[in-house]
PDB file of N, CA and C in Angstrom:
ATOM      1  N   UNK U   1     -23.050  -5.447   9.986  1.00 56.00           N
ATOM      2  CA  UNK U   1     -22.541  -4.443  10.900  1.00 56.00           C
ATOM      3  C   UNK U   1     -23.713  -3.817  11.632  1.00 56.00           C
ATOM      4  N   UNK U   2     -23.529  -3.643  12.903  1.00 60.00           N
ATOM      5  CA  UNK U   2     -24.576  -2.997  13.670  1.00 60.00           C
ATOM      6  C   UNK U   2     -23.963  -1.986  14.619  1.00 60.00           C
ATOM      7  N   UNK U   3     -24.814  -1.138  15.168  1.00 68.00           N
ATOM      8  CA  UNK U   3     -24.395  -0.115  16.127  1.00 68.00           C
ATOM      9  C   UNK U   3     -23.457   0.926  15.526  1.00 68.00           C
ATOM     10  N   UNK U   4     -23.598   1.204  14.249  1.00 61.00           N
ATOM     11  CA  UNK U   4     -22.742   2.201  13.608  1.00 61.00           C
ATOM     12  C   UNK U   4     -23.266   3.618  13.802  1.00 61.00           C
ATOM     13  N   UNK U   5     -24.588   3.754  13.920  1.00 67.00           N
ATOM     14  CA  UNK U   5     -25.206   5.063  14.046  1.00 67.00           C
ATOM     15  C   UNK U   5     -26.133   5.054  15.248  1.00 67.00           C
ATOM     16  N   UNK U   6     -25.937   6.019  16.129  1.00 69.00           N
ATOM     17  CA  UNK U   6     -26.812   6.164  17.292  1.00 69.00           C
ATOM     18  C   UNK U   6     -27.921   7.153  16.969  1.00 69.00           C
ATOM     19  N   UNK U   7     -28.981   7.080  17.729  1.00 67.00           N
ATOM     20  CA  UNK U   7     -30.061   8.052  17.603  1.00 67.00           C
ATOM     21  C   UNK U   7     -29.655   9.380  18.225  1.00 67.00           C
ATOM     22  N   UNK U   8     -30.593  10.308  18.240  1.00 71.00           N
ATOM     23  CA  UNK U   8     -30.300  11.643  18.781  1.00 71.00           C
ATOM     24  C   UNK U   8     -30.821  11.815  20.203  1.00 71.00           C
ATOM     25  N   UNK U   9     -31.294  10.735  20.799  1.00 73.00           N
ATOM     26  CA  UNK U   9     -31.813  10.779  22.159  1.00 73.00           C
ATOM     27  C   UNK U   9     -33.328  10.800  22.185  1.00 73.00           C
ATOM     28  N   UNK U  10     -33.895  10.552  23.342  1.00 74.00           N
ATOM     29  CA  UNK U  10     -35.349  10.551  23.548  1.00 74.00           C
ATOM     30  C   UNK U  10     -36.053   9.615  22.575  1.00 74.00           C
ATOM     31  N   UNK U  11     -35.405   8.494  22.268  1.00 76.00           N
ATOM     32  CA  UNK U  11     -35.959   7.474  21.375  1.00 76.00           C
ATOM     33  C   UNK U  11     -36.213   8.008  19.956  1.00 76.00           C
ATOM     34  N   UNK U  12     -35.390   8.969  19.508  1.00 72.00           N
ATOM     35  CA  UNK U  12     -35.506   9.548  18.173  1.00 72.00           C
ATOM     36  C   UNK U  12     -34.274   9.208  17.342  1.00 72.00           C
ATOM     37  N   UNK U  13     -34.481   9.042  16.040  1.00 75.00           N
ATOM     38  CA  UNK U  13     -33.373   8.735  15.135  1.00 75.00           C
ATOM     39  C   UNK U  13     -33.081   9.882  14.169  1.00 75.00           C
ATOM     40  N   UNK U  14     -34.088  10.537  13.642  1.00 74.00           N
ATOM     41  CA  UNK U  14     -33.982  11.707  12.755  1.00 74.00           C
ATOM     42  C   UNK U  14     -33.117  11.466  11.519  1.00 74.00           C
ATOM     43  N   UNK U  15     -33.492  10.508  10.673  1.00 79.00           N
ATOM     44  CA  UNK U  15     -32.689  10.204   9.485  1.00 79.00           C
ATOM     45  C   UNK U  15     -32.606  11.337   8.475  1.00 79.00           C
ATOM     46  N   UNK U  16     -33.532  12.295   8.541  1.00 82.00           N
ATOM     47  CA  UNK U  16     -33.523  13.410   7.589  1.00 82.00           C
ATOM     48  C   UNK U  16     -32.592  14.545   8.014  1.00 82.00           C
ATOM     49  N   UNK U  17     -32.087  14.488   9.233  1.00 84.00           N
ATOM     50  CA  UNK U  17     -31.212  15.549   9.736  1.00 84.00           C
ATOM     51  C   UNK U  17     -29.840  15.520   9.077  1.00 84.00           C
ATOM     52  N   UNK U  18     -29.216  16.685   8.977  1.00 89.00           N
ATOM     53  CA  UNK U  18     -27.815  16.771   8.574  1.00 89.00           C
ATOM     54  C   UNK U  18     -26.965  16.279   9.741  1.00 89.00           C
ATOM     55  N   UNK U  19     -25.699  15.984   9.479  1.00 91.00           N
ATOM     56  CA  UNK U  19     -24.829  15.531  10.561  1.00 91.00           C
ATOM     57  C   UNK U  19     -23.684  16.511  10.783  1.00 91.00           C
ATOM     58  N   UNK U  20     -23.185  16.523  12.004  1.00 95.00           N
ATOM     59  CA  UNK U  20     -22.057  17.368  12.362  1.00 95.00           C
ATOM     60  C   UNK U  20     -20.757  16.606  12.137  1.00 95.00           C
ATOM     61  N   UNK U  21     -19.665  17.324  12.202  1.00 96.00           N
ATOM     62  CA  UNK U  21     -18.357  16.698  12.027  1.00 96.00           C
ATOM     63  C   UNK U  21     -18.116  15.630  13.093  1.00 96.00           C
ATOM     64  N   UNK U  22     -18.505  15.912  14.341  1.00 95.00           N
ATOM     65  CA  UNK U  22     -18.275  14.919  15.389  1.00 95.00           C
ATOM     66  C   UNK U  22     -19.174  13.692  15.208  1.00 95.00           C
ATOM     67  N   UNK U  23     -20.375  13.868  14.694  1.00 94.00           N
ATOM     68  CA  UNK U  23     -21.244  12.719  14.413  1.00 94.00           C
ATOM     69  C   UNK U  23     -20.676  11.888  13.268  1.00 94.00           C
ATOM     70  N   UNK U  24     -20.189  12.563  12.225  1.00 94.00           N
ATOM     71  CA  UNK U  24     -19.572  11.864  11.110  1.00 94.00           C
ATOM     72  C   UNK U  24     -18.361  11.075  11.587  1.00 94.00           C
ATOM     73  N   UNK U  25     -17.550  11.703  12.446  1.00 95.00           N
ATOM     74  CA  UNK U  25     -16.356  11.035  12.965  1.00 95.00           C
ATOM     75  C   UNK U  25     -16.735   9.766  13.715  1.00 95.00           C
ATOM     76  N   UNK U  26     -17.766   9.832  14.526  1.00 93.00           N
ATOM     77  CA  UNK U  26     -18.194   8.656  15.292  1.00 93.00           C
ATOM     78  C   UNK U  26     -18.681   7.536  14.372  1.00 93.00           C
ATOM     79  N   UNK U  27     -19.472   7.884  13.364  1.00 91.00           N
ATOM     80  CA  UNK U  27     -19.965   6.873  12.423  1.00 91.00           C
ATOM     81  C   UNK U  27     -18.807   6.214  11.680  1.00 91.00           C
ATOM     82  N   UNK U  28     -17.894   7.021  11.199  1.00 94.00           N
ATOM     83  CA  UNK U  28     -16.748   6.509  10.464  1.00 94.00           C
ATOM     84  C   UNK U  28     -15.850   5.667  11.363  1.00 94.00           C
ATOM     85  N   UNK U  29     -15.591   6.144  12.557  1.00 93.00           N
ATOM     86  CA  UNK U  29     -14.718   5.418  13.486  1.00 93.00           C
ATOM     87  C   UNK U  29     -15.334   4.074  13.882  1.00 93.00           C
ATOM     88  N   UNK U  30     -16.643   4.054  14.155  1.00 91.00           N
ATOM     89  CA  UNK U  30     -17.306   2.795  14.487  1.00 91.00           C
ATOM     90  C   UNK U  30     -17.238   1.814  13.320  1.00 91.00           C
ATOM     91  N   UNK U  31     -17.373   2.335  12.103  1.00 92.00           N
ATOM     92  CA  UNK U  31     -17.258   1.488  10.919  1.00 92.00           C
ATOM     93  C   UNK U  31     -15.856   0.906  10.814  1.00 92.00           C
ATOM     94  N   UNK U  32     -14.848   1.748  11.013  1.00 92.00           N
ATOM     95  CA  UNK U  32     -13.461   1.286  10.943  1.00 92.00           C
ATOM     96  C   UNK U  32     -13.161   0.256  12.033  1.00 92.00           C
ATOM     97  N   UNK U  33     -13.735   0.422  13.211  1.00 90.00           N
ATOM     98  CA  UNK U  33     -13.552  -0.567  14.280  1.00 90.00           C
ATOM     99  C   UNK U  33     -14.147  -1.909  13.844  1.00 90.00           C
ATOM    100  N   UNK U  34     -15.358  -1.886  13.296  1.00 89.00           N
ATOM    101  CA  UNK U  34     -15.999  -3.119  12.838  1.00 89.00           C
ATOM    102  C   UNK U  34     -15.158  -3.819  11.766  1.00 89.00           C
ATOM    103  N   UNK U  35     -14.508  -3.025  10.909  1.00 89.00           N
ATOM    104  CA  UNK U  35     -13.673  -3.577   9.839  1.00 89.00           C
ATOM    105  C   UNK U  35     -12.255  -3.910  10.308  1.00 89.00           C
ATOM    106  N   UNK U  36     -11.990  -3.632  11.593  1.00 90.00           N
ATOM    107  CA  UNK U  36     -10.657  -3.822  12.182  1.00 90.00           C
ATOM    108  C   UNK U  36      -9.589  -2.996  11.460  1.00 90.00           C
ATOM    109  N   UNK U  37      -9.979  -1.763  11.114  1.00 89.00           N
ATOM    110  CA  UNK U  37      -9.084  -0.835  10.414  1.00 89.00           C
ATOM    111  C   UNK U  37      -8.984   0.503  11.125  1.00 89.00           C
ATOM    112  N   UNK U  38      -9.437   0.574  12.358  1.00 90.00           N
ATOM    113  CA  UNK U  38      -9.445   1.850  13.083  1.00 90.00           C
ATOM    114  C   UNK U  38      -8.038   2.276  13.465  1.00 90.00           C
ATOM    115  N   UNK U  39      -7.714   3.559  13.278  1.00 86.00           N
ATOM    116  CA  UNK U  39      -6.409   4.047  13.738  1.00 86.00           C
ATOM    117  C   UNK U  39      -6.369   4.061  15.253  1.00 86.00           C
ATOM    118  N   UNK U  40      -5.221   3.792  15.804  1.00 76.00           N
ATOM    119  CA  UNK U  40      -5.019   3.841  17.257  1.00 76.00           C
ATOM    120  C   UNK U  40      -3.727   4.594  17.502  1.00 76.00           C
ATOM    121  N   UNK U  41      -3.789   5.912  17.362  1.00 67.00           N
ATOM    122  CA  UNK U  41      -2.586   6.732  17.384  1.00 67.00           C
ATOM    123  C   UNK U  41      -2.187   7.260  18.745  1.00 67.00           C
ATOM    124  N   UNK U  42      -3.146   7.491  19.588  1.00 62.00           N
ATOM    125  CA  UNK U  42      -2.847   8.110  20.878  1.00 62.00           C
ATOM    126  C   UNK U  42      -3.546   7.365  21.995  1.00 62.00           C
ATOM    127  N   UNK U  43      -2.947   7.402  23.172  1.00 60.00           N
ATOM    128  CA  UNK U  43      -3.520   6.714  24.335  1.00 60.00           C
ATOM    129  C   UNK U  43      -4.560   7.573  25.041  1.00 60.00           C
ATOM    130  N   UNK U  44      -4.217   8.832  25.314  1.00 58.00           N
ATOM    131  CA  UNK U  44      -5.137   9.740  26.007  1.00 58.00           C
ATOM    132  C   UNK U  44      -5.968  10.448  24.953  1.00 58.00           C
ATOM    133  N   UNK U  45      -7.264  10.193  24.946  1.00 56.00           N
ATOM    134  CA  UNK U  45      -8.118  10.672  23.867  1.00 56.00           C
ATOM    135  C   UNK U  45      -8.162  12.169  23.667  1.00 56.00           C
ATOM    136  N   UNK U  46      -7.973  12.972  24.695  1.00 56.00           N
ATOM    137  CA  UNK U  46      -8.121  14.407  24.497  1.00 56.00           C
ATOM    138  C   UNK U  46      -6.796  15.154  24.412  1.00 56.00           C
ATOM    139  N   UNK U  47      -5.690  14.538  24.805  1.00 63.00           N
ATOM    140  CA  UNK U  47      -4.421  15.271  24.874  1.00 63.00           C
ATOM    141  C   UNK U  47      -3.936  15.759  23.516  1.00 63.00           C
ATOM    142  N   UNK U  48      -4.199  15.013  22.463  1.00 73.00           N
ATOM    143  CA  UNK U  48      -3.740  15.407  21.145  1.00 73.00           C
ATOM    144  C   UNK U  48      -4.516  16.557  20.536  1.00 73.00           C
ATOM    145  N   UNK U  49      -5.626  16.905  21.135  1.00 86.00           N
ATOM    146  CA  UNK U  49      -6.477  17.947  20.562  1.00 86.00           C
ATOM    147  C   UNK U  49      -6.393  19.275  21.298  1.00 86.00           C
ATOM    148  N   UNK U  50      -5.533  19.378  22.295  1.00 87.00           N
ATOM    149  CA  UNK U  50      -5.479  20.599  23.100  1.00 87.00           C
ATOM    150  C   UNK U  50      -5.013  21.810  22.310  1.00 87.00           C
ATOM    151  N   UNK U  51      -4.369  21.602  21.184  1.00 88.00           N
ATOM    152  CA  UNK U  51      -3.903  22.735  20.376  1.00 88.00           C
ATOM    153  C   UNK U  51      -5.030  23.414  19.593  1.00 88.00           C
ATOM    154  N   UNK U  52      -6.202  22.805  19.579  1.00 93.00           N
ATOM    155  CA  UNK U  52      -7.327  23.372  18.848  1.00 93.00           C
ATOM    156  C   UNK U  52      -8.139  24.287  19.757  1.00 93.00           C
ATOM    157  N   UNK U  53      -8.460  25.463  19.267  1.00 93.00           N
ATOM    158  CA  UNK U  53      -9.110  26.478  20.096  1.00 93.00           C
ATOM    159  C   UNK U  53     -10.545  26.133  20.466  1.00 93.00           C
ATOM    160  N   UNK U  54     -11.181  25.237  19.731  1.00 95.00           N
ATOM    161  CA  UNK U  54     -12.577  24.900  20.002  1.00 95.00           C
ATOM    162  C   UNK U  54     -12.761  23.469  20.510  1.00 95.00           C
ATOM    163  N   UNK U  55     -11.699  22.899  21.071  1.00 94.00           N
ATOM    164  CA  UNK U  55     -11.773  21.515  21.556  1.00 94.00           C
ATOM    165  C   UNK U  55     -12.864  21.346  22.611  1.00 94.00           C
ATOM    166  N   UNK U  56     -13.155  22.377  23.372  1.00 95.00           N
ATOM    167  CA  UNK U  56     -14.190  22.279  24.410  1.00 95.00           C
ATOM    168  C   UNK U  56     -15.607  22.249  23.831  1.00 95.00           C
ATOM    169  N   UNK U  57     -15.750  22.536  22.554  1.00 96.00           N
ATOM    170  CA  UNK U  57     -17.059  22.451  21.903  1.00 96.00           C
ATOM    171  C   UNK U  57     -17.427  21.003  21.557  1.00 96.00           C
ATOM    172  N   UNK U  58     -16.443  20.123  21.593  1.00 96.00           N
ATOM    173  CA  UNK U  58     -16.646  18.733  21.223  1.00 96.00           C
ATOM    174  C   UNK U  58     -17.356  17.980  22.346  1.00 96.00           C
ATOM    175  N   UNK U  59     -18.311  17.167  21.983  1.00 95.00           N
ATOM    176  CA  UNK U  59     -19.025  16.350  22.967  1.00 95.00           C
ATOM    177  C   UNK U  59     -18.114  15.247  23.492  1.00 95.00           C
ATOM    178  N   UNK U  60     -18.311  14.880  24.740  1.00 93.00           N
ATOM    179  CA  UNK U  60     -17.463  13.844  25.350  1.00 93.00           C
ATOM    180  C   UNK U  60     -17.593  12.514  24.616  1.00 93.00           C
ATOM    181  N   UNK U  61     -18.769  12.224  24.071  1.00 93.00           N
ATOM    182  CA  UNK U  61     -18.970  10.964  23.368  1.00 93.00           C
ATOM    183  C   UNK U  61     -18.216  10.906  22.034  1.00 93.00           C
ATOM    184  N   UNK U  62     -17.724  12.039  21.558  1.00 94.00           N
ATOM    185  CA  UNK U  62     -17.009  12.085  20.278  1.00 94.00           C
ATOM    186  C   UNK U  62     -15.496  12.148  20.450  1.00 94.00           C
ATOM    187  N   UNK U  63     -15.005  12.225  21.677  1.00 92.00           N
ATOM    188  CA  UNK U  63     -13.567  12.430  21.919  1.00 92.00           C
ATOM    189  C   UNK U  63     -12.685  11.360  21.287  1.00 92.00           C
ATOM    190  N   UNK U  64     -12.997  10.108  21.514  1.00 92.00           N
ATOM    191  CA  UNK U  64     -12.136   9.047  20.982  1.00 92.00           C
ATOM    192  C   UNK U  64     -12.103   9.067  19.459  1.00 92.00           C
ATOM    193  N   UNK U  65     -13.264   9.126  18.846  1.00 93.00           N
ATOM    194  CA  UNK U  65     -13.331   9.127  17.384  1.00 93.00           C
ATOM    195  C   UNK U  65     -12.628  10.344  16.797  1.00 93.00           C
ATOM    196  N   UNK U  66     -12.933  11.525  17.321  1.00 94.00           N
ATOM    197  CA  UNK U  66     -12.305  12.744  16.804  1.00 94.00           C
ATOM    198  C   UNK U  66     -10.801  12.708  16.999  1.00 94.00           C
ATOM    199  N   UNK U  67     -10.350  12.296  18.165  1.00 92.00           N
ATOM    200  CA  UNK U  67      -8.911  12.265  18.436  1.00 92.00           C
ATOM    201  C   UNK U  67      -8.199  11.334  17.481  1.00 92.00           C
ATOM    202  N   UNK U  68      -8.689  10.129  17.359  1.00 92.00           N
ATOM    203  CA  UNK U  68      -8.023   9.147  16.500  1.00 92.00           C
ATOM    204  C   UNK U  68      -8.027   9.577  15.034  1.00 92.00           C
ATOM    205  N   UNK U  69      -9.136  10.120  14.568  1.00 93.00           N
ATOM    206  CA  UNK U  69      -9.225  10.495  13.155  1.00 93.00           C
ATOM    207  C   UNK U  69      -8.476  11.780  12.843  1.00 93.00           C
ATOM    208  N   UNK U  70      -8.434  12.720  13.778  1.00 92.00           N
ATOM    209  CA  UNK U  70      -7.661  13.948  13.573  1.00 92.00           C
ATOM    210  C   UNK U  70      -6.167  13.644  13.655  1.00 92.00           C
ATOM    211  N   UNK U  71      -5.760  12.910  14.674  1.00 89.00           N
ATOM    212  CA  UNK U  71      -4.341  12.614  14.851  1.00 89.00           C
ATOM    213  C   UNK U  71      -3.779  11.750  13.721  1.00 89.00           C
ATOM    214  N   UNK U  72      -4.622  10.954  13.090  1.00 90.00           N
ATOM    215  CA  UNK U  72      -4.163  10.123  11.974  1.00 90.00           C
ATOM    216  C   UNK U  72      -4.226  10.861  10.644  1.00 90.00           C
ATOM    217  N   UNK U  73      -4.778  12.079  10.642  1.00 90.00           N
ATOM    218  CA  UNK U  73      -4.832  12.883   9.421  1.00 90.00           C
ATOM    219  C   UNK U  73      -6.044  12.616   8.557  1.00 90.00           C
ATOM    220  N   UNK U  74      -6.952  11.774   9.010  1.00 94.00           N
ATOM    221  CA  UNK U  74      -8.150  11.491   8.216  1.00 94.00           C
ATOM    222  C   UNK U  74      -9.097  12.685   8.241  1.00 94.00           C
ATOM    223  N   UNK U  75      -9.280  13.276   9.415  1.00 94.00           N
ATOM    224  CA  UNK U  75     -10.044  14.520   9.540  1.00 94.00           C
ATOM    225  C   UNK U  75      -9.050  15.643   9.772  1.00 94.00           C
ATOM    226  N   UNK U  76      -9.189  16.710   9.006  1.00 90.00           N
ATOM    227  CA  UNK U  76      -8.253  17.825   9.110  1.00 90.00           C
ATOM    228  C   UNK U  76      -8.946  19.045   9.719  1.00 90.00           C
ATOM    229  N   UNK U  77      -8.121  19.892  10.310  1.00 88.00           N
ATOM    230  CA  UNK U  77      -8.659  21.099  10.940  1.00 88.00           C
ATOM    231  C   UNK U  77      -8.485  22.297  10.015  1.00 88.00           C
ATOM    232  N   UNK U  78      -9.151  23.375  10.402  1.00 84.00           N
ATOM    233  CA  UNK U  78      -9.043  24.626   9.659  1.00 84.00           C
ATOM    234  C   UNK U  78      -8.607  25.710  10.632  1.00 84.00           C
ATOM    235  N   UNK U  79      -7.436  26.254  10.438  1.00 85.00           N
ATOM    236  CA  UNK U  79      -6.941  27.370  11.252  1.00 85.00           C
ATOM    237  C   UNK U  79      -7.047  27.079  12.750  1.00 85.00           C
ATOM    238  N   UNK U  80      -6.530  25.929  13.154  1.00 90.00           N
ATOM    239  CA  UNK U  80      -6.507  25.515  14.566  1.00 90.00           C
ATOM    240  C   UNK U  80      -7.895  25.370  15.176  1.00 90.00           C
ATOM    241  N   UNK U  81      -8.864  25.041  14.335  1.00 94.00           N
ATOM    242  CA  UNK U  81     -10.214  24.786  14.821  1.00 94.00           C
ATOM    243  C   UNK U  81     -10.715  23.455  14.265  1.00 94.00           C
ATOM    244  N   UNK U  82     -11.334  22.671  15.121  1.00 95.00           N
ATOM    245  CA  UNK U  82     -11.913  21.396  14.704  1.00 95.00           C
ATOM    246  C   UNK U  82     -13.324  21.558  14.145  1.00 95.00           C
ATOM    247  N   UNK U  83     -14.046  22.531  14.653  1.00 95.00           N
ATOM    248  CA  UNK U  83     -15.436  22.787  14.257  1.00 95.00           C
ATOM    249  C   UNK U  83     -16.293  21.525  14.403  1.00 95.00           C
ATOM    250  N   UNK U  84     -16.281  20.906  15.592  1.00 96.00           N
ATOM    251  CA  UNK U  84     -16.974  19.625  15.768  1.00 96.00           C
ATOM    252  C   UNK U  84     -18.488  19.699  15.655  1.00 96.00           C
ATOM    253  N   UNK U  85     -19.071  20.861  15.886  1.00 96.00           N
ATOM    254  CA  UNK U  85     -20.533  20.962  15.860  1.00 96.00           C
ATOM    255  C   UNK U  85     -21.078  21.539  14.564  1.00 96.00           C
ATOM    256  N   UNK U  86     -20.192  21.817  13.621  1.00 96.00           N
ATOM    257  CA  UNK U  86     -20.654  22.335  12.334  1.00 96.00           C
ATOM    258  C   UNK U  86     -21.096  21.198  11.427  1.00 96.00           C
ATOM    259  N   UNK U  87     -22.057  21.499  10.575  1.00 96.00           N
ATOM    260  CA  UNK U  87     -22.570  20.522   9.625  1.00 96.00           C
ATOM    261  C   UNK U  87     -21.504  20.191   8.587  1.00 96.00           C
ATOM    262  N   UNK U  88     -21.421  18.926   8.231  1.00 95.00           N
ATOM    263  CA  UNK U  88     -20.470  18.462   7.223  1.00 95.00           C
ATOM    264  C   UNK U  88     -21.129  18.562   5.852  1.00 95.00           C
ATOM    265  N   UNK U  89     -20.392  19.132   4.899  1.00 94.00           N
ATOM    266  CA  UNK U  89     -20.930  19.197   3.539  1.00 94.00           C
ATOM    267  C   UNK U  89     -20.288  18.106   2.674  1.00 94.00           C
ATOM    268  N   UNK U  90     -20.729  17.998   1.455  1.00 93.00           N
ATOM    269  CA  UNK U  90     -20.266  16.932   0.559  1.00 93.00           C
ATOM    270  C   UNK U  90     -18.761  17.019   0.298  1.00 93.00           C
ATOM    271  N   UNK U  91     -18.263  18.232   0.130  1.00 94.00           N
ATOM    272  CA  UNK U  91     -16.835  18.409  -0.112  1.00 94.00           C
ATOM    273  C   UNK U  91     -16.009  17.911   1.077  1.00 94.00           C
ATOM    274  N   UNK U  92     -16.432  18.277   2.288  1.00 93.00           N
ATOM    275  CA  UNK U  92     -15.692  17.850   3.476  1.00 93.00           C
ATOM    276  C   UNK U  92     -15.714  16.331   3.618  1.00 93.00           C
ATOM    277  N   UNK U  93     -16.844  15.722   3.335  1.00 93.00           N
ATOM    278  CA  UNK U  93     -16.943  14.261   3.420  1.00 93.00           C
ATOM    279  C   UNK U  93     -16.052  13.610   2.378  1.00 93.00           C
ATOM    280  N   UNK U  94     -15.998  14.174   1.171  1.00 95.00           N
ATOM    281  CA  UNK U  94     -15.142  13.628   0.122  1.00 95.00           C
ATOM    282  C   UNK U  94     -13.670  13.689   0.531  1.00 95.00           C
ATOM    283  N   UNK U  95     -13.257  14.772   1.167  1.00 94.00           N
ATOM    284  CA  UNK U  95     -11.873  14.906   1.634  1.00 94.00           C
ATOM    285  C   UNK U  95     -11.569  13.861   2.707  1.00 94.00           C
ATOM    286  N   UNK U  96     -12.500  13.660   3.628  1.00 95.00           N
ATOM    287  CA  UNK U  96     -12.309  12.652   4.674  1.00 95.00           C
ATOM    288  C   UNK U  96     -12.166  11.267   4.046  1.00 95.00           C
ATOM    289  N   UNK U  97     -13.020  10.930   3.104  1.00 94.00           N
ATOM    290  CA  UNK U  97     -12.918   9.623   2.459  1.00 94.00           C
ATOM    291  C   UNK U  97     -11.615   9.473   1.684  1.00 94.00           C
ATOM    292  N   UNK U  98     -11.199  10.530   1.000  1.00 94.00           N
ATOM    293  CA  UNK U  98      -9.924  10.501   0.287  1.00 94.00           C
ATOM    294  C   UNK U  98      -8.780  10.261   1.264  1.00 94.00           C
ATOM    295  N   UNK U  99      -8.756  11.016   2.361  1.00 93.00           N
ATOM    296  CA  UNK U  99      -7.699  10.851   3.356  1.00 93.00           C
ATOM    297  C   UNK U  99      -7.676   9.443   3.938  1.00 93.00           C
ATOM    298  N   UNK U 100      -8.837   8.871   4.115  1.00 91.00           N
ATOM    299  CA  UNK U 100      -8.928   7.499   4.626  1.00 91.00           C
ATOM    300  C   UNK U 100      -8.355   6.513   3.610  1.00 91.00           C
ATOM    301  N   UNK U 101      -8.690   6.700   2.357  1.00 90.00           N
ATOM    302  CA  UNK U 101      -8.249   5.765   1.323  1.00 90.00           C
ATOM    303  C   UNK U 101      -6.753   5.821   1.040  1.00 90.00           C
ATOM    304  N   UNK U 102      -6.131   6.982   1.236  1.00 89.00           N
ATOM    305  CA  UNK U 102      -4.696   7.070   0.949  1.00 89.00           C
ATOM    306  C   UNK U 102      -3.827   6.602   2.114  1.00 89.00           C
ATOM    307  N   UNK U 103      -4.430   6.260   3.235  1.00 84.00           N
ATOM    308  CA  UNK U 103      -3.667   5.812   4.399  1.00 84.00           C
ATOM    309  C   UNK U 103      -3.171   4.405   4.220  1.00 84.00           C
TER     310      UNK U 103
END
């Protein structure tokens, strides 16, 4: 598998950095695409996320991954917020993996 993780720009990779929810979503979604297991729930990538108050905080490069994973229930929101730029902790990652496995 290749092209699962992108750098942070300016020819930097930063493997020691923590990751945000939107970065995690992109890595997971790219992995699922490679495995031919990616959810394809909605046609318009941003329409399903308009109910979230912080949808505009999400980077454009994360829209497809976030939309598909949120709409399929793999990534869950908290109080109508996606929190795409917040760092993901171990508990949140475990919940995402659990949600993926029960699908």
